[in-house]
PDB file of C-alpha atoms in Angstrom:
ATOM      1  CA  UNK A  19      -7.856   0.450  17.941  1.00 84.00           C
ATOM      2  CA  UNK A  20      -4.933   2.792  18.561  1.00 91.00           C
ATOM      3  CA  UNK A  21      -3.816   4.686  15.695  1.00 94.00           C
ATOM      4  CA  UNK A  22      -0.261   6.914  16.266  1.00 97.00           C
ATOM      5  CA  UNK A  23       1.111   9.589  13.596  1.00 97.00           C
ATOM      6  CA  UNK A  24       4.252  11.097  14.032  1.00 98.00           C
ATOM      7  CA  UNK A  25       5.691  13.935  11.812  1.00 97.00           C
ATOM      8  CA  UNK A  26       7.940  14.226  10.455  1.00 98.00           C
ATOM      9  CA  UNK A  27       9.147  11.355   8.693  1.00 97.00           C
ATOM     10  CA  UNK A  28      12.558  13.102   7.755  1.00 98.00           C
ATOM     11  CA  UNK A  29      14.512  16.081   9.994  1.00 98.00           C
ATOM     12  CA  UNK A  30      17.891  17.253   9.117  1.00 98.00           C
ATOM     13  CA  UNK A  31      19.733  19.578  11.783  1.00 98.00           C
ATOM     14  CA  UNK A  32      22.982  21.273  11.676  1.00 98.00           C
ATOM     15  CA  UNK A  33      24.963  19.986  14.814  1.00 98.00           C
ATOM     16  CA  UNK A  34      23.967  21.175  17.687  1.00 98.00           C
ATOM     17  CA  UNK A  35      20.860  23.149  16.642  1.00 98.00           C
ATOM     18  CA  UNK A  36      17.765  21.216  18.330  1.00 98.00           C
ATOM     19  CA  UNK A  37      15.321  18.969  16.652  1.00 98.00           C
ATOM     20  CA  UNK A  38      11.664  18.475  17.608  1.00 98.00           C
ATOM     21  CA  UNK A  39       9.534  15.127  16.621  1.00 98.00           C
ATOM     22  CA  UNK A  40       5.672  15.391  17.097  1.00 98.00           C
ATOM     23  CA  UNK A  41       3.400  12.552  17.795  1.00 98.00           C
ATOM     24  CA  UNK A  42      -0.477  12.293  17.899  1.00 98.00           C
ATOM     25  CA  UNK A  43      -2.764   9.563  19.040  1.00 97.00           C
ATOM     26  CA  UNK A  44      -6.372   8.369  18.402  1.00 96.00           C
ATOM     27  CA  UNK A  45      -7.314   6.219  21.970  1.00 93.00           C
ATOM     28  CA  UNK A  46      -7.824   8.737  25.384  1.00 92.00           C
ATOM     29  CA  UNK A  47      -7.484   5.598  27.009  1.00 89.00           C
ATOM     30  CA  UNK A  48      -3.650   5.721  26.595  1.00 91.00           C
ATOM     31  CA  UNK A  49      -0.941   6.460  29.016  1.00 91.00           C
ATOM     32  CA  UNK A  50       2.174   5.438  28.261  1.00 91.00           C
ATOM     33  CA  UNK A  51       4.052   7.098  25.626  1.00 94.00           C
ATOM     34  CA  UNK A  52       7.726   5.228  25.383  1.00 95.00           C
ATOM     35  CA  UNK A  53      10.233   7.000  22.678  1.00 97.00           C
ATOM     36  CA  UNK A  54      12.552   4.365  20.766  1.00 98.00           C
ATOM     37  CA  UNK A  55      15.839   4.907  18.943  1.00 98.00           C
ATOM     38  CA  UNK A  56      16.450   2.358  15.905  1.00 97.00           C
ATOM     39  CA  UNK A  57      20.049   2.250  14.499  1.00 96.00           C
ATOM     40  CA  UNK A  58      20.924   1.080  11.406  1.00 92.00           C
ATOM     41  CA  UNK A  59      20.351  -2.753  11.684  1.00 90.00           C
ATOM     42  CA  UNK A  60      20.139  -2.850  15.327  1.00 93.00           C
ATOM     43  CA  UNK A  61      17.218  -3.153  17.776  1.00 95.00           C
ATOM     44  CA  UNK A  62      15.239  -0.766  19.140  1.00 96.00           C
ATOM     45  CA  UNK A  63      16.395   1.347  22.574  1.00 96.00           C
ATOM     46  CA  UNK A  64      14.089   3.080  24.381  1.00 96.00           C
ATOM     47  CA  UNK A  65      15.361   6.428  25.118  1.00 97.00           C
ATOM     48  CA  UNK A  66      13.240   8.314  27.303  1.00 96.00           C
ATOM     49  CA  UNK A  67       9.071   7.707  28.092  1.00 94.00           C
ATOM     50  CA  UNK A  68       6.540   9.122  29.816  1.00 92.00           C
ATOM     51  CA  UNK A  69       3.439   8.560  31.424  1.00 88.00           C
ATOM     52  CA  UNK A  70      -0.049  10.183  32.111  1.00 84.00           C
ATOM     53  CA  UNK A  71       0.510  11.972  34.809  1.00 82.00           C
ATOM     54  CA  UNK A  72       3.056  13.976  34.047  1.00 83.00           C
ATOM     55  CA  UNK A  73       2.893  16.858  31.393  1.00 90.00           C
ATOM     56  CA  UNK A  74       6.804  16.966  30.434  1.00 94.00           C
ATOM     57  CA  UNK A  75       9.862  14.788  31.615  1.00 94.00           C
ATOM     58  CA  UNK A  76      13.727  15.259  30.553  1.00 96.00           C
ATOM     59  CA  UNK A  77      17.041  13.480  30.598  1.00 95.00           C
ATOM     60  CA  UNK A  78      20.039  15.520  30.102  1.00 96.00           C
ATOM     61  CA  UNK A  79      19.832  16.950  26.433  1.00 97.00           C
ATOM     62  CA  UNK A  80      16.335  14.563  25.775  1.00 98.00           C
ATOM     63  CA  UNK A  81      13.093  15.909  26.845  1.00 98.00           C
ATOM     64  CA  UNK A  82       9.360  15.165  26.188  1.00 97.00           C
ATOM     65  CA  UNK A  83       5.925  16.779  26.275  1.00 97.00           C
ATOM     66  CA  UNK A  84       2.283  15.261  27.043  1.00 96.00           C
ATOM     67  CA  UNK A  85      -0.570  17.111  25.890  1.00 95.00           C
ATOM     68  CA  UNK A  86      -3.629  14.513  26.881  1.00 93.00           C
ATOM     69  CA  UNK A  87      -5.854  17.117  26.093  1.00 93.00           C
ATOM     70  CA  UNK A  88      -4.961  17.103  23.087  1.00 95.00           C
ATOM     71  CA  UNK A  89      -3.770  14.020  22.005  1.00 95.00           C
ATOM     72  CA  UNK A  90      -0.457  14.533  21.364  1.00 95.00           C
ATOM     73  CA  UNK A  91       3.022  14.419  22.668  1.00 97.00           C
ATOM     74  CA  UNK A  92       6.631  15.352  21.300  1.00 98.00           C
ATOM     75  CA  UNK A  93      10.890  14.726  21.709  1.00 98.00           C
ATOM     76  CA  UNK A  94      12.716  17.139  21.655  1.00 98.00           C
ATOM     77  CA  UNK A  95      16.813  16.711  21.328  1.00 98.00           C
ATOM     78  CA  UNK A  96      19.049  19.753  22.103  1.00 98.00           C
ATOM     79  CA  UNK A  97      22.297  20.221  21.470  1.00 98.00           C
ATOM     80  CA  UNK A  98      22.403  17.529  18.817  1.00 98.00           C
ATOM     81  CA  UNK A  99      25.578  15.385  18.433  1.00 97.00           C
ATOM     82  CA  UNK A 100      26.368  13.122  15.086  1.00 96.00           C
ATOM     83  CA  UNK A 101      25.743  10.016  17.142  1.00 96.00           C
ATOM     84  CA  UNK A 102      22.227  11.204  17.480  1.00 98.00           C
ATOM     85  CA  UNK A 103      21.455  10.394  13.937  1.00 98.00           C
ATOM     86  CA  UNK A 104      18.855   7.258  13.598  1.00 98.00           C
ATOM     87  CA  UNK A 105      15.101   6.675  13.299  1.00 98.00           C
ATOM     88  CA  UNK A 106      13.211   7.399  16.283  1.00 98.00           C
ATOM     89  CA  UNK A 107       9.924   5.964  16.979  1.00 98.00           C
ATOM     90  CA  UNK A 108       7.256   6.973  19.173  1.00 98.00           C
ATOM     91  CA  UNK A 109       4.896   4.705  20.948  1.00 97.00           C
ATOM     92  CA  UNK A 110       1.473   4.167  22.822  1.00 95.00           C
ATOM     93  CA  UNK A 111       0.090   1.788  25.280  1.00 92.00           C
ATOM     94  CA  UNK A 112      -3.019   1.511  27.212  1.00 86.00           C
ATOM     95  CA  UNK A 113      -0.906  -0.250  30.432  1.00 72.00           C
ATOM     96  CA  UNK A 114      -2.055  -2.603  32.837  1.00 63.00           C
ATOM     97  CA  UNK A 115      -4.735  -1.079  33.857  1.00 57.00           C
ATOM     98  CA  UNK A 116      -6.584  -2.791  30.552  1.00 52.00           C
ATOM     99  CA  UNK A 117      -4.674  -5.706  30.902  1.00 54.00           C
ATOM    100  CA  UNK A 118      -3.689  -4.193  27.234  1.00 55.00           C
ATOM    101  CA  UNK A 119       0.416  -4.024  27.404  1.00 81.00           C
ATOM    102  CA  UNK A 120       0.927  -3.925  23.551  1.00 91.00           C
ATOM    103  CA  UNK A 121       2.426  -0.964  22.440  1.00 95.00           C
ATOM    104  CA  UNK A 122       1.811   0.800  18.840  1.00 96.00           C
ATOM    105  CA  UNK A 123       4.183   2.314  17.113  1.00 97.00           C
ATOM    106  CA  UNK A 124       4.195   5.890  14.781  1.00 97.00           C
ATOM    107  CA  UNK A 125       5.948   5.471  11.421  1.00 96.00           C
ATOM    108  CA  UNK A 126       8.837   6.812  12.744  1.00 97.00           C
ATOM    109  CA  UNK A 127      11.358   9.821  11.718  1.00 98.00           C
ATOM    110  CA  UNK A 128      14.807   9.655  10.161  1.00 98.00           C
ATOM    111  CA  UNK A 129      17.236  12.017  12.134  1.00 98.00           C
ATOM    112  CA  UNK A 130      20.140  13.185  10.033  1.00 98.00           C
ATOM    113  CA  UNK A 131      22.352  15.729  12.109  1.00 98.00           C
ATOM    114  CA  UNK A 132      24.691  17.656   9.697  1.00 96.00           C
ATOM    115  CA  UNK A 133      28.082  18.170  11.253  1.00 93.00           C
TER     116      UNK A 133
ATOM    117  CA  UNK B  95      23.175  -8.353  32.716  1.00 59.00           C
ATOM    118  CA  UNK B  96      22.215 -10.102  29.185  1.00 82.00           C
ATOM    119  CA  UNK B  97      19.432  -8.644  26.958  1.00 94.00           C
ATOM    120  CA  UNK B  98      17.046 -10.465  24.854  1.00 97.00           C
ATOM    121  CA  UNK B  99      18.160 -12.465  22.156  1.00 97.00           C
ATOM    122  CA  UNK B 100      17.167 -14.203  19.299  1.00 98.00           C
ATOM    123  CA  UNK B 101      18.159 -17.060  17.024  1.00 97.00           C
ATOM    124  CA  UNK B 102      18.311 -17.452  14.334  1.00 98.00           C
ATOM    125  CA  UNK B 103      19.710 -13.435  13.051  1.00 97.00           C
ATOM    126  CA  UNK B 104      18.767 -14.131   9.742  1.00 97.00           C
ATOM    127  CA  UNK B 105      16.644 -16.559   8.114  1.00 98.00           C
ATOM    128  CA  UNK B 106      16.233 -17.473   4.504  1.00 98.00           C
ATOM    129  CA  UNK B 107      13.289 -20.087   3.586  1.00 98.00           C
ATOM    130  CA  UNK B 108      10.810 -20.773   0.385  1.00 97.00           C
ATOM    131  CA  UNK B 109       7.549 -20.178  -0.174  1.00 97.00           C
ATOM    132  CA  UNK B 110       5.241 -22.800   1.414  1.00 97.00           C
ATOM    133  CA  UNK B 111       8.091 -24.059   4.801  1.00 98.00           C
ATOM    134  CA  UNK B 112       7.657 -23.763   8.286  1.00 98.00           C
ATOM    135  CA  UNK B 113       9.995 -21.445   9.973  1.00 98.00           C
ATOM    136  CA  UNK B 114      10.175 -20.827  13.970  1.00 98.00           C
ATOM    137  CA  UNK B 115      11.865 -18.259  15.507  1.00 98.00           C
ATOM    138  CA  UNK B 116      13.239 -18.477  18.977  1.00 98.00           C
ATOM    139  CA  UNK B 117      13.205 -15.416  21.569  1.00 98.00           C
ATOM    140  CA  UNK B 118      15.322 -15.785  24.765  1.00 98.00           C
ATOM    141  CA  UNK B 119      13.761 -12.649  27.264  1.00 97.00           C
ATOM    142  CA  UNK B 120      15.764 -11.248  30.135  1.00 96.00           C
ATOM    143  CA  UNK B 121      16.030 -13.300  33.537  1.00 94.00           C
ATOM    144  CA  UNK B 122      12.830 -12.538  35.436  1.00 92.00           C
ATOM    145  CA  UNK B 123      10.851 -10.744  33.220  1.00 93.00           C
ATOM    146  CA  UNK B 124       7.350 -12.470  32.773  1.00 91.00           C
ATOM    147  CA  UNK B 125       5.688 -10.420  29.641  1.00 92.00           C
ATOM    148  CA  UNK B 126       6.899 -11.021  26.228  1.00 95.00           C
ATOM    149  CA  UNK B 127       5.978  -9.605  23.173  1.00 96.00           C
ATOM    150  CA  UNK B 128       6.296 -10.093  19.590  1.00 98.00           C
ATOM    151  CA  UNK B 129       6.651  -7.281  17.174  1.00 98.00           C
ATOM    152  CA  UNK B 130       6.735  -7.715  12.847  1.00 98.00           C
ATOM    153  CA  UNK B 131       8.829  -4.392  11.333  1.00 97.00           C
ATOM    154  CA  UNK B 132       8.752  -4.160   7.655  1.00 95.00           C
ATOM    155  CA  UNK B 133      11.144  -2.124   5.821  1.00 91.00           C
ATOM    156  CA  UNK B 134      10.913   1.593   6.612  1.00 89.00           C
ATOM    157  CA  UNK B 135       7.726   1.042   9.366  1.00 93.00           C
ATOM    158  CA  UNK B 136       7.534   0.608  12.924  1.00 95.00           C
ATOM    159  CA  UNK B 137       7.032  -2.336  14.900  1.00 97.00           C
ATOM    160  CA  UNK B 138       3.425  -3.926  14.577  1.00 97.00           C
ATOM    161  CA  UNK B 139       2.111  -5.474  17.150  1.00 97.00           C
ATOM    162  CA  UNK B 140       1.813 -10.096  16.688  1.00 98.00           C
ATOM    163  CA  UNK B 141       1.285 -11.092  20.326  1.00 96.00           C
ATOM    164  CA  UNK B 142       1.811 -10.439  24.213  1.00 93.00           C
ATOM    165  CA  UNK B 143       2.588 -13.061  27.038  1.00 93.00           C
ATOM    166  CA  UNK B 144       2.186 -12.654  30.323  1.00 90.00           C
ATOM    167  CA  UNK B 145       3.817 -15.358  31.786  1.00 89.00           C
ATOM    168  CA  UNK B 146       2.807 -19.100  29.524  1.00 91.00           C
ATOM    169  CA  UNK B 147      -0.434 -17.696  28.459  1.00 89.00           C
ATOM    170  CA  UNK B 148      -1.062 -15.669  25.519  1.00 89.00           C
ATOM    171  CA  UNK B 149      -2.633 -12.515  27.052  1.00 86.00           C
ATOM    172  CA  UNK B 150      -3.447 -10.477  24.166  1.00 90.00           C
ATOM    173  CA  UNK B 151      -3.095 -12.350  20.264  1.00 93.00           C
ATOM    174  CA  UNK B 152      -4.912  -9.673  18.257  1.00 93.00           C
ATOM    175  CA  UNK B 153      -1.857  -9.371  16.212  1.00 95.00           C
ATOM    176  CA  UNK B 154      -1.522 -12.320  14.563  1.00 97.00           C
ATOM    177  CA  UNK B 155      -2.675 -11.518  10.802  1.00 96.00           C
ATOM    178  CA  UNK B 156      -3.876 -14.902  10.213  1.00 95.00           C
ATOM    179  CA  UNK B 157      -3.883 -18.825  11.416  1.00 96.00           C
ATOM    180  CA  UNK B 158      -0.752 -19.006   9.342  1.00 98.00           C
ATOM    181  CA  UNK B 159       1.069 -17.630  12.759  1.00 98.00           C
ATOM    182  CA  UNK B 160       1.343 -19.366  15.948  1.00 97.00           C
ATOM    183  CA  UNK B 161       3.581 -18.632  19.264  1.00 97.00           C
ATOM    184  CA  UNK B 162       4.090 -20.590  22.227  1.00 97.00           C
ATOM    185  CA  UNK B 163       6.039 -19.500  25.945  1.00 96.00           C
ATOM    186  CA  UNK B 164       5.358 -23.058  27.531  1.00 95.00           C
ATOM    187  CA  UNK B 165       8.055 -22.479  30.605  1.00 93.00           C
ATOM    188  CA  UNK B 166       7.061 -19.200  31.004  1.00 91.00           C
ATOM    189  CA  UNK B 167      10.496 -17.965  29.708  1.00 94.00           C
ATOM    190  CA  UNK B 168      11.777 -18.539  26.249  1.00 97.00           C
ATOM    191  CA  UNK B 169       9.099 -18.481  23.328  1.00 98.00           C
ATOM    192  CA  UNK B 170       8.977 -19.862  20.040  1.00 98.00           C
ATOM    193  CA  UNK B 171       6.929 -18.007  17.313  1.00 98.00           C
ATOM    194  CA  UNK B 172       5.936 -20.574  14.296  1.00 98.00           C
ATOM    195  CA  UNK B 173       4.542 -19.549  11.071  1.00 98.00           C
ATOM    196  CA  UNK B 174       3.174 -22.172   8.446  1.00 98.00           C
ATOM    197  CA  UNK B 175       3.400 -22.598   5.094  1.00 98.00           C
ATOM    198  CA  UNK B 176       5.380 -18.998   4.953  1.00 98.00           C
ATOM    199  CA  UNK B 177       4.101 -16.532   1.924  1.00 97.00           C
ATOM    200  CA  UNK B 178       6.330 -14.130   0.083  1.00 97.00           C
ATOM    201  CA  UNK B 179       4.635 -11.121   2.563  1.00 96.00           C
ATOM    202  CA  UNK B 180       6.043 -12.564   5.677  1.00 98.00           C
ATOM    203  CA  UNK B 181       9.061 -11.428   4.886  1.00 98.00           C
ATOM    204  CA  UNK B 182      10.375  -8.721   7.491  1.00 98.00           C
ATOM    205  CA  UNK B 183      12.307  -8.528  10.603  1.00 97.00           C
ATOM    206  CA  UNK B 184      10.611 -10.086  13.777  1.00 98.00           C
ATOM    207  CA  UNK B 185      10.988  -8.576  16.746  1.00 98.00           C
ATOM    208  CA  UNK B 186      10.912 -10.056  20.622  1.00 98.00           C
ATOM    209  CA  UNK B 187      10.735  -7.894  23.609  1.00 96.00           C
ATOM    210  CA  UNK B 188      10.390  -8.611  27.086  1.00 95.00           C
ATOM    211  CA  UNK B 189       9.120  -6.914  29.926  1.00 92.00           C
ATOM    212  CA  UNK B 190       9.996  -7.528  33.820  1.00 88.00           C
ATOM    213  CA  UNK B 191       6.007  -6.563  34.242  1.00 81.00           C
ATOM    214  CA  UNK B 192       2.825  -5.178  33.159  1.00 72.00           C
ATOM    215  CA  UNK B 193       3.070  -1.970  32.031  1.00 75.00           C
ATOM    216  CA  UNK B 194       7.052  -1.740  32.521  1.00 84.00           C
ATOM    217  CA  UNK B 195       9.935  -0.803  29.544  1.00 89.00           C
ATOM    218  CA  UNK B 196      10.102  -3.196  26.978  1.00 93.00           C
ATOM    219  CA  UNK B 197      13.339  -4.274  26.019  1.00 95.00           C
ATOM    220  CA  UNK B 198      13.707  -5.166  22.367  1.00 97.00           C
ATOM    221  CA  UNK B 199      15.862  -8.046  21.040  1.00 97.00           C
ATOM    222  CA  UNK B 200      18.049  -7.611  17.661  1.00 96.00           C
ATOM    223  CA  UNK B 201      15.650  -9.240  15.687  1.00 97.00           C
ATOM    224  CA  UNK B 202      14.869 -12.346  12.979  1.00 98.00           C
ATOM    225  CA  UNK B 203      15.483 -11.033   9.659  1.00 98.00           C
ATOM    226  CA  UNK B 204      12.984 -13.745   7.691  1.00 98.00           C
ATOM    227  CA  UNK B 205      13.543 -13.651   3.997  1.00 98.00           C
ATOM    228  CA  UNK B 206      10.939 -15.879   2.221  1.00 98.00           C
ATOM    229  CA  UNK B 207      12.006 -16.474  -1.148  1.00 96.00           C
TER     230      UNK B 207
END
């Protein structure tokens, strides 16, 4: 089955320096790569995604990169505010075209932006 | 609109009970999933919907764990004589379609004692 890494598990930025999380993943046959925020106690909120066939997508001061070559894709925040501090999770699915919606999750990274 | 939610927020049971936890998806939406996060992990992956019928159930780590979405809507996920291990936060999310954003609900925190 799928098997997602993502590095690292802890980042600590000075405010509004940027922070990059990297992600890698074991099945070629994925191509949706959702990125999830996780708050202290609170459910997870996707923030930005990205499929297949597109290489990079962004969202004001969010941004991510596909490399399907290479099996790997990263976040990147600039700009970083205090509110930005939480775990963030990255994600793969194979879609519905395998009937195969279930989405597995990386370890995730603890974000701690130093005012 | 409303999100998904979930009863109970926290649950506290003994070794050896039945517990079932209810998810309530967004209006419309016809996949559901359940997730299991343990302390300091990501989501794992229990079961997927897709409408009333369990589409993929791979998850599941044993016939301890059961889940039903008879309406098509709100699901129940049931786990038998509950073991110290189940213990973790039990996540719902619901989808409006196949291969569309998943929406997460806040969670079952299940404390087996």
């Amino acid at each position: 089955g799928e098997n997602v890494e993502q590095h690292p598990s802890t980042l600590s930025v000075q405010e509004g320096d940027s922070a990059v999380i990297k992600c890698t993943y074991s099945d070629s046959a994925s191509n949706y790569f959702p990125w999830y925020k996780q708050e202290l106690g609170k459910r997870p909120q996707l923030i930005i995604d990205i499929r297949s066939n597109v290489g990079e997508k962004k969202d004001q001061r969010i941004a991510v990169t596909l490399n399907k070559t290479a099996k790997h894709f990263s976040l990147h925040i600039t700009e970083t505010q205090p509110e930005d501090s939480a775990v963030y999770f990255c994600a793969a699915s194979k879609g519905s075209n395998f009937g195969n919606e279930k989405l597995t999750f990386g370890t995730g990274t603890r974000l701690t932006i130093i005012p | 609109g409303a999100g998904v939610s979930q009863t109970p927020s926290n649950k506290v049971t003994e070794k050896g009970k039945y517990v079932e936890l209810r998810c309530d998806p967004i209006s419309g939406h016809t996949a559901l999933y359940w997730y299991r996060q343990s302390l300091g992990q990501g989501p794992e992956f229990l079961i997927y919907f897709q409408g009333t019928g369990a589409a993929d159930d791979s998850g599941l780590p044993n016939d301890r764990f059961f889940a039903v979405r008879p309406e098509g809507s709100v699901s129940t996920l049931k786990i038998q004589r509950t073991e110290r291990g189940d213990s973790a936060v039990y996540l719902c999310a619901s989808s409006l379609g196949d291969g569309d954003t998943q929406y997460f609900g806040p969670g079952t925190r299940l404390t087996v004692l």
